[in-house]
Every structure is written in C-alpha cells, then in structure tokens.
PDB file of C-alpha atoms in Angstrom:
ATOM      1  CA  GLN A   1       0.000   0.000   0.000  1.00  0.00           C
ATOM      2  CA  ARG A   2       1.047   3.581  -0.484  1.00  0.00           C
ATOM      3  CA  LEU A   3       1.995   5.398   2.730  1.00  0.00           C
ATOM      4  CA  GLU A   4      -0.620   8.051   1.982  1.00  0.00           C
ATOM      5  CA  ALA A   5      -3.332   5.377   2.110  1.00  0.00           C
ATOM      6  CA  ILE A   6      -2.237   4.368   5.609  1.00  0.00           C
ATOM      7  CA  PHE A   7      -1.224   7.694   7.160  1.00  0.00           C
ATOM      8  CA  GLY A   8      -3.045  10.196   4.980  1.00  0.00           C
ATOM      9  CA  SER A   9      -1.454  12.916   2.898  1.00  0.00           C
ATOM     10  CA  TYR A  10       0.069  16.089   4.226  1.00  0.00           C
ATOM     11  CA  GLU A  11       1.488  19.325   2.885  1.00  0.00           C
ATOM     12  CA  GLU A  12       4.080  20.126   5.562  1.00  0.00           C
ATOM     13  CA  LYS A  13       7.749  19.681   4.824  1.00  0.00           C
ATOM     14  CA  LEU A  14      10.319  19.883   7.597  1.00  0.00           C
ATOM     15  CA  ASP A  15      14.011  19.785   6.787  1.00  0.00           C
ATOM     16  CA  LEU A  16      16.758  18.712   9.172  1.00  0.00           C
ATOM     17  CA  LYS A  17      17.648  22.242  10.279  1.00  0.00           C
ATOM     18  CA  GLU A  18      14.012  23.109  11.005  1.00  0.00           C
ATOM     19  CA  ALA A  19      13.521  19.853  12.959  1.00  0.00           C
ATOM     20  CA  ILE A  20      16.568  20.678  15.107  1.00  0.00           C
ATOM     21  CA  GLU A  21      15.365  24.257  15.658  1.00  0.00           C
ATOM     22  CA  ALA A  22      11.936  22.896  16.671  1.00  0.00           C
ATOM     23  CA  ASP A  23      13.716  20.631  19.211  1.00  0.00           C
ATOM     24  CA  LEU A  24      12.419  17.505  17.491  1.00  0.00           C
ATOM     25  CA  LEU A  25      15.925  16.231  16.753  1.00  0.00           C
ATOM     26  CA  CYS A  26      19.280  16.570  18.504  1.00  0.00           C
ATOM     27  CA  PRO A  27      21.664  19.325  17.483  1.00  0.00           C
ATOM     28  CA  ILE A  28      24.530  18.032  15.366  1.00  0.00           C
ATOM     29  CA  ARG A  29      28.195  18.629  16.048  1.00  0.00           C
ATOM     30  CA  ALA A  30      30.338  17.541  13.135  1.00  0.00           C
ATOM     31  CA  PHE A  31      34.048  16.894  12.886  1.00  0.00           C
ATOM     32  CA  ARG A  32      35.786  16.448   9.562  1.00  0.00           C
ATOM     33  CA  LEU A  33      38.990  14.460   9.409  1.00  0.00           C
ATOM     34  CA  GLU A  34      41.300  15.399   6.606  1.00  0.00           C
ATOM     35  CA  SER A  35      43.579  12.868   5.000  1.00  0.00           C
ATOM     36  CA  SER A  36      45.697  12.715   1.891  1.00  0.00           C
ATOM     37  CA  LEU A  37      43.400  10.252   0.123  1.00  0.00           C
ATOM     38  CA  ASP A  38      42.553  11.230  -3.439  1.00  0.00           C
ATOM     39  CA  LEU A  39      39.067  10.312  -4.670  1.00  0.00           C
ATOM     40  CA  SER A  40      39.424  12.010  -8.055  1.00  0.00           C
ATOM     41  CA  GLU A  41      39.830   8.684  -9.872  1.00  0.00           C
ATOM     42  CA  VAL A  42      36.871   7.014  -8.153  1.00  0.00           C
ATOM     43  CA  ARG A  43      34.161   6.623 -10.765  1.00  0.00           C
ATOM     44  CA  PHE A  44      30.599   7.882 -10.330  1.00  0.00           C
ATOM     45  CA  ASN A  45      27.695   5.619 -11.399  1.00  0.00           C
ATOM     46  CA  GLY A  46      25.060   8.359 -11.619  1.00  0.00           C
ATOM     47  CA  LYS A  47      23.987   8.022  -7.967  1.00  0.00           C
ATOM     48  CA  ASP A  48      27.137   7.453  -5.939  1.00  0.00           C
ATOM     49  CA  TYR A  49      30.742   6.331  -6.074  1.00  0.00           C
ATOM     50  CA  VAL A  50      31.466   2.963  -7.714  1.00  0.00           C
ATOM     51  CA  SER A  51      31.972   0.653  -4.717  1.00  0.00           C
ATOM     52  CA  ALA A  52      34.949  -1.277  -6.084  1.00  0.00           C
ATOM     53  CA  ASP A  53      36.825   1.956  -6.854  1.00  0.00           C
ATOM     54  CA  LEU A  54      35.923   3.433  -3.498  1.00  0.00           C
ATOM     55  CA  GLU A  55      37.111   0.338  -1.632  1.00  0.00           C
ATOM     56  CA  ARG A  56      40.552   0.539  -3.244  1.00  0.00           C
ATOM     57  CA  ARG A  57      40.925   4.149  -2.091  1.00  0.00           C
ATOM     58  CA  ILE A  58      39.241   3.996   1.333  1.00  0.00           C
ATOM     59  CA  ARG A  59      40.513   0.771   2.869  1.00  0.00           C
ATOM     60  CA  VAL A  60      43.813   2.262   3.946  1.00  0.00           C
ATOM     61  CA  SER A  61      45.207   1.294   7.343  1.00  0.00           C
ATOM     62  CA  SER A  62      46.413   4.793   8.202  1.00  0.00           C
ATOM     63  CA  ARG A  63      42.948   6.251   7.553  1.00  0.00           C
ATOM     64  CA  ASN A  64      41.213   3.581   9.633  1.00  0.00           C
ATOM     65  CA  GLU A  65      43.712   4.145  12.457  1.00  0.00           C
ATOM     66  CA  LEU A  66      43.101   7.912  12.297  1.00  0.00           C
ATOM     67  CA  ILE A  67      39.347   7.359  12.688  1.00  0.00           C
ATOM     68  CA  ALA A  68      39.933   5.054  15.665  1.00  0.00           C
ATOM     69  CA  ASP A  69      42.378   7.515  17.255  1.00  0.00           C
ATOM     70  CA  VAL A  70      39.857  10.364  17.042  1.00  0.00           C
ATOM     71  CA  LEU A  71      37.085   8.186  18.477  1.00  0.00           C
ATOM     72  CA  HIS A  72      39.388   7.124  21.303  1.00  0.00           C
ATOM     73  CA  THR A  73      40.367  10.708  22.108  1.00  0.00           C
ATOM     74  CA  TYR A  74      36.849  12.132  22.090  1.00  0.00           C
ATOM     75  CA  PHE A  75      34.634   9.252  23.142  1.00  0.00           C
ATOM     76  CA  PHE A  76      36.645   6.628  25.013  1.00  0.00           C
ATOM     77  CA  GLU A  77      38.185   8.971  27.547  1.00  0.00           C
ATOM     78  CA  ARG A  78      35.953  12.066  27.573  1.00  0.00           C
ATOM     79  CA  LEU A  79      32.491  10.620  26.896  1.00  0.00           C
ATOM     80  CA  PRO A  80      32.769   6.905  27.724  1.00  0.00           C
ATOM     81  CA  GLY A  81      29.023   6.181  27.745  1.00  0.00           C
ATOM     82  CA  LYS A  82      28.362   7.338  24.189  1.00  0.00           C
ATOM     83  CA  SER A  83      27.711   4.778  21.474  1.00  0.00           C
ATOM     84  CA  GLY A  84      27.559   4.929  17.721  1.00  0.00           C
ATOM     85  CA  LEU A  85      27.612   3.538  14.244  1.00  0.00           C
ATOM     86  CA  VAL A  86      30.539   3.424  11.841  1.00  0.00           C
ATOM     87  CA  PHE A  87      29.383   3.347   8.209  1.00  0.00           C
ATOM     88  CA  CYS A  88      31.989   1.571   6.091  1.00  0.00           C
ATOM     89  CA  VAL A  89      32.498   0.892   2.394  1.00  0.00           C
ATOM     90  CA  ASN A  90      31.933  -2.892   2.496  1.00  0.00           C
ATOM     91  CA  VAL A  91      31.808  -5.931   4.801  1.00  0.00           C
ATOM     92  CA  ALA A  92      35.599  -6.376   4.884  1.00  0.00           C
ATOM     93  CA  HIS A  93      35.960  -2.730   5.912  1.00  0.00           C
ATOM     94  CA  THR A  94      33.379  -3.181   8.712  1.00  0.00           C
ATOM     95  CA  ARG A  95      35.371  -6.089  10.113  1.00  0.00           C
ATOM     96  CA  GLU A  96      38.616  -4.140   9.938  1.00  0.00           C
ATOM     97  CA  MET A  97      37.119  -1.120  11.698  1.00  0.00           C
ATOM     98  CA  ALA A  98      35.541  -3.230  14.453  1.00  0.00           C
ATOM     99  CA  SER A  99      38.875  -4.953  15.069  1.00  0.00           C
ATOM    100  CA  ILE A 100      40.761  -1.644  15.239  1.00  0.00           C
ATOM    101  CA  LEU A 101      38.178  -0.205  17.652  1.00  0.00           C
ATOM    102  CA  ARG A 102      38.404  -3.289  19.889  1.00  0.00           C
ATOM    103  CA  ASN A 103      42.194  -2.870  19.920  1.00  0.00           C
ATOM    104  CA  ARG A 104      41.613   0.685  21.231  1.00  0.00           C
ATOM    105  CA  GLY A 105      39.495  -0.642  24.120  1.00  0.00           C
ATOM    106  CA  PHE A 106      36.001  -0.135  22.715  1.00  0.00           C
ATOM    107  CA  THR A 107      33.364  -2.827  22.610  1.00  0.00           C
ATOM    108  CA  ALA A 108      32.753  -2.992  18.870  1.00  0.00           C
ATOM    109  CA  GLU A 109      31.289  -5.455  16.397  1.00  0.00           C
ATOM    110  CA  SER A 110      30.684  -5.565  12.682  1.00  0.00           C
ATOM    111  CA  VAL A 111      27.232  -6.413  11.359  1.00  0.00           C
ATOM    112  CA  ASP A 112      26.075  -7.193   7.848  1.00  0.00           C
ATOM    113  CA  GLY A 113      23.186  -8.909   6.132  1.00  0.00           C
ATOM    114  CA  SER A 114      24.904 -12.304   5.995  1.00  0.00           C
ATOM    115  CA  ASP A 115      26.039 -12.301   9.643  1.00  0.00           C
ATOM    116  CA  PRO A 116      24.136 -15.069  11.475  1.00  0.00           C
ATOM    117  CA  ARG A 117      24.734 -13.229  14.792  1.00  0.00           C
ATOM    118  CA  ARG A 118      23.554  -9.817  13.568  1.00  0.00           C
ATOM    119  CA  GLN A 119      20.310  -9.806  15.584  1.00  0.00           C
ATOM    120  CA  GLU A 120      22.209 -10.695  18.760  1.00  0.00           C
ATOM    121  CA  LYS A 121      24.812  -7.979  18.111  1.00  0.00           C
ATOM    122  CA  ILE A 122      22.099  -5.413  17.406  1.00  0.00           C
ATOM    123  CA  ARG A 123      20.306  -6.398  20.623  1.00  0.00           C
ATOM    124  CA  GLN A 124      23.578  -6.020  22.563  1.00  0.00           C
ATOM    125  CA  TYR A 125      24.089  -2.586  21.029  1.00  0.00           C
ATOM    126  CA  MET A 126      20.530  -1.521  21.866  1.00  0.00           C
ATOM    127  CA  GLU A 127      21.074  -2.613  25.486  1.00  0.00           C
ATOM    128  CA  GLY A 128      24.407  -0.799  25.764  1.00  0.00           C
ATOM    129  CA  GLU A 129      26.601  -3.889  25.852  1.00  0.00           C
ATOM    130  CA  ILE A 130      28.327  -2.913  22.583  1.00  0.00           C
ATOM    131  CA  GLN A 131      29.536   0.657  22.135  1.00  0.00           C
ATOM    132  CA  PHE A 132      30.091   0.731  18.358  1.00  0.00           C
ATOM    133  CA  LEU A 133      28.540  -1.201  15.493  1.00  0.00           C
ATOM    134  CA  CYS A 134      30.400  -1.101  12.184  1.00  0.00           C
ATOM    135  CA  THR A 135      28.231  -1.670   9.134  1.00  0.00           C
ATOM    136  CA  CYS A 136      28.156  -0.942   5.420  1.00  0.00           C
ATOM    137  CA  SER A 137      24.575  -1.043   4.172  1.00  0.00           C
ATOM    138  CA  LEU A 138      22.696  -2.527   7.115  1.00  0.00           C
ATOM    139  CA  LEU A 139      21.088  -0.102   9.615  1.00  0.00           C
ATOM    140  CA  THR A 140      21.088   2.760   7.116  1.00  0.00           C
ATOM    141  CA  GLU A 141      17.332   3.331   7.129  1.00  0.00           C
ATOM    142  CA  GLY A 142      14.229   2.120   8.909  1.00  0.00           C
ATOM    143  CA  TRP A 143      16.124   1.367  12.118  1.00  0.00           C
ATOM    144  CA  ASP A 144      15.676   3.353  15.295  1.00  0.00           C
ATOM    145  CA  ALA A 145      18.267   3.313  18.081  1.00  0.00           C
ATOM    146  CA  PRO A 146      17.753   6.555  20.030  1.00  0.00           C
ATOM    147  CA  ARG A 147      20.812   5.987  22.255  1.00  0.00           C
ATOM    148  CA  THR A 148      23.054   6.397  19.189  1.00  0.00           C
ATOM    149  CA  SER A 149      25.148   9.515  19.779  1.00  0.00           C
ATOM    150  CA  VAL A 150      28.002   9.132  17.318  1.00  0.00           C
ATOM    151  CA  ILE A 151      27.858   8.612  13.565  1.00  0.00           C
ATOM    152  CA  VAL A 152      31.108   7.954  11.717  1.00  0.00           C
ATOM    153  CA  MET A 153      31.012   8.330   7.960  1.00  0.00           C
ATOM    154  CA  ALA A 154      34.015   6.127   7.213  1.00  0.00           C
ATOM    155  CA  ARG A 155      32.548   5.731   3.734  1.00  0.00           C
ATOM    156  CA  PRO A 156      32.316   8.860   1.580  1.00  0.00           C
ATOM    157  CA  THR A 157      29.175   9.252  -0.457  1.00  0.00           C
ATOM    158  CA  LEU A 158      27.900  11.587  -3.150  1.00  0.00           C
ATOM    159  CA  SER A 159      24.314  10.547  -2.404  1.00  0.00           C
ATOM    160  CA  ARG A 160      22.527  13.181  -0.351  1.00  0.00           C
ATOM    161  CA  VAL A 161      19.757  10.670   0.421  1.00  0.00           C
ATOM    162  CA  LEU A 162      22.189   8.045   1.757  1.00  0.00           C
ATOM    163  CA  TYR A 163      24.104  10.650   3.750  1.00  0.00           C
ATOM    164  CA  MET A 164      20.921  12.005   5.361  1.00  0.00           C
ATOM    165  CA  GLN A 165      19.657   8.497   6.152  1.00  0.00           C
ATOM    166  CA  GLN A 166      22.931   7.557   7.827  1.00  0.00           C
ATOM    167  CA  LEU A 167      23.179  10.874   9.672  1.00  0.00           C
ATOM    168  CA  GLY A 168      19.587  10.419  10.820  1.00  0.00           C
ATOM    169  CA  ARG A 169      20.527   7.346  12.839  1.00  0.00           C
ATOM    170  CA  GLY A 170      22.193   9.711  15.320  1.00  0.00           C
ATOM    171  CA  THR A 171      19.664  12.548  15.567  1.00  0.00           C
ATOM    172  CA  ARG A 172      17.013  10.920  17.754  1.00  0.00           C
ATOM    173  CA  LYS A 173      16.272  12.534  21.117  1.00  0.00           C
ATOM    174  CA  TRP A 174      17.554  10.561  24.091  1.00  0.00           C
ATOM    175  CA  PRO A 175      18.255  11.610  27.689  1.00  0.00           C
ATOM    176  CA  GLY A 176      21.838  12.923  28.003  1.00  0.00           C
TER     177      GLY A 176
END
C-alpha cells in the first residue's frame, strides 16, 4: 500500500535544520577528518561512487587508524558512555574497523546482512553492551536506536539521500 493510504497525505515539509530548531531532533556537532586520500579517480555511477573503486581508495590502514584515534580521544576517555555507528564501504571494511576499535578498548562489532549473529549484536548494542557497530549497508534506514550519539562516515558518499539516512541514525532525542 502507499503510505498516503495508511497515514493520509500532508502538505508540511520539515528539513533537518528546522527539525533541530523545533527541538524535534538533537543538534549536530560535526568533525571532519582530513587525510591525503585522493578520490578524483573514483568513478561515479550516476547516484554514488562505484563501490569497487571506493574500496581501493578507502581501505587504507592509516585512515582507519586515524578514525579510531579520534574516536578514542573524544569518546573513550571524555564521553565513555556514548555509542555509535561506523558506516563503512563494504563488509571487509566493517570487520577491519571493528577490530581496530576493539584494539583501542572499545566494545565494537561488525554487522552485515549475511552475519548469522547480527540480531544478537544489534540487541547487545541496543542494550548498551556494545559501544560501536560497524556496518556498510545494514542499519542505514528504517532502524531506530535513540541511544546512538556518534555517527562515523568512514565511507564517503555523493548521495545526499544516503548521507541524510545515515546521519539520521544519530539525531534521535535521548536523555543525556
């Protein structure tokens, strides 16, 4: 069925900035990490980067270590109770990032559509037993985890829709 048939139609349109100003969503604080990676040769398929090209450029140990170092500095020591999602380029990248985060002292797991333990890992995250979940295309939309405070875009995108969906996982209101 069409959503309009279930929920009715409406004329109002609220963008992210307006929702934050109306106190419906959390304010966003963003940090941009600069690296020497060059994405100029990564092809564009009309919607986003070509995944195979992006993987070759993004899965660089020094970049992954930089991400983990920043998370450790700002969230392990200063805000230890915060949890988040790390959006990666593919399943191999999610596993690498989870391993690096665990080596830094975080509780972290990778989840993907073929992971037989994904529901258990998601439950553990929802209950605060896991601090970071690393994923590539799972948990991007239609998933609500209000305790999510940190979103890491370890995967560049040219898709505004994908970016907003991923960012939206961390804008829900939650005490603290």
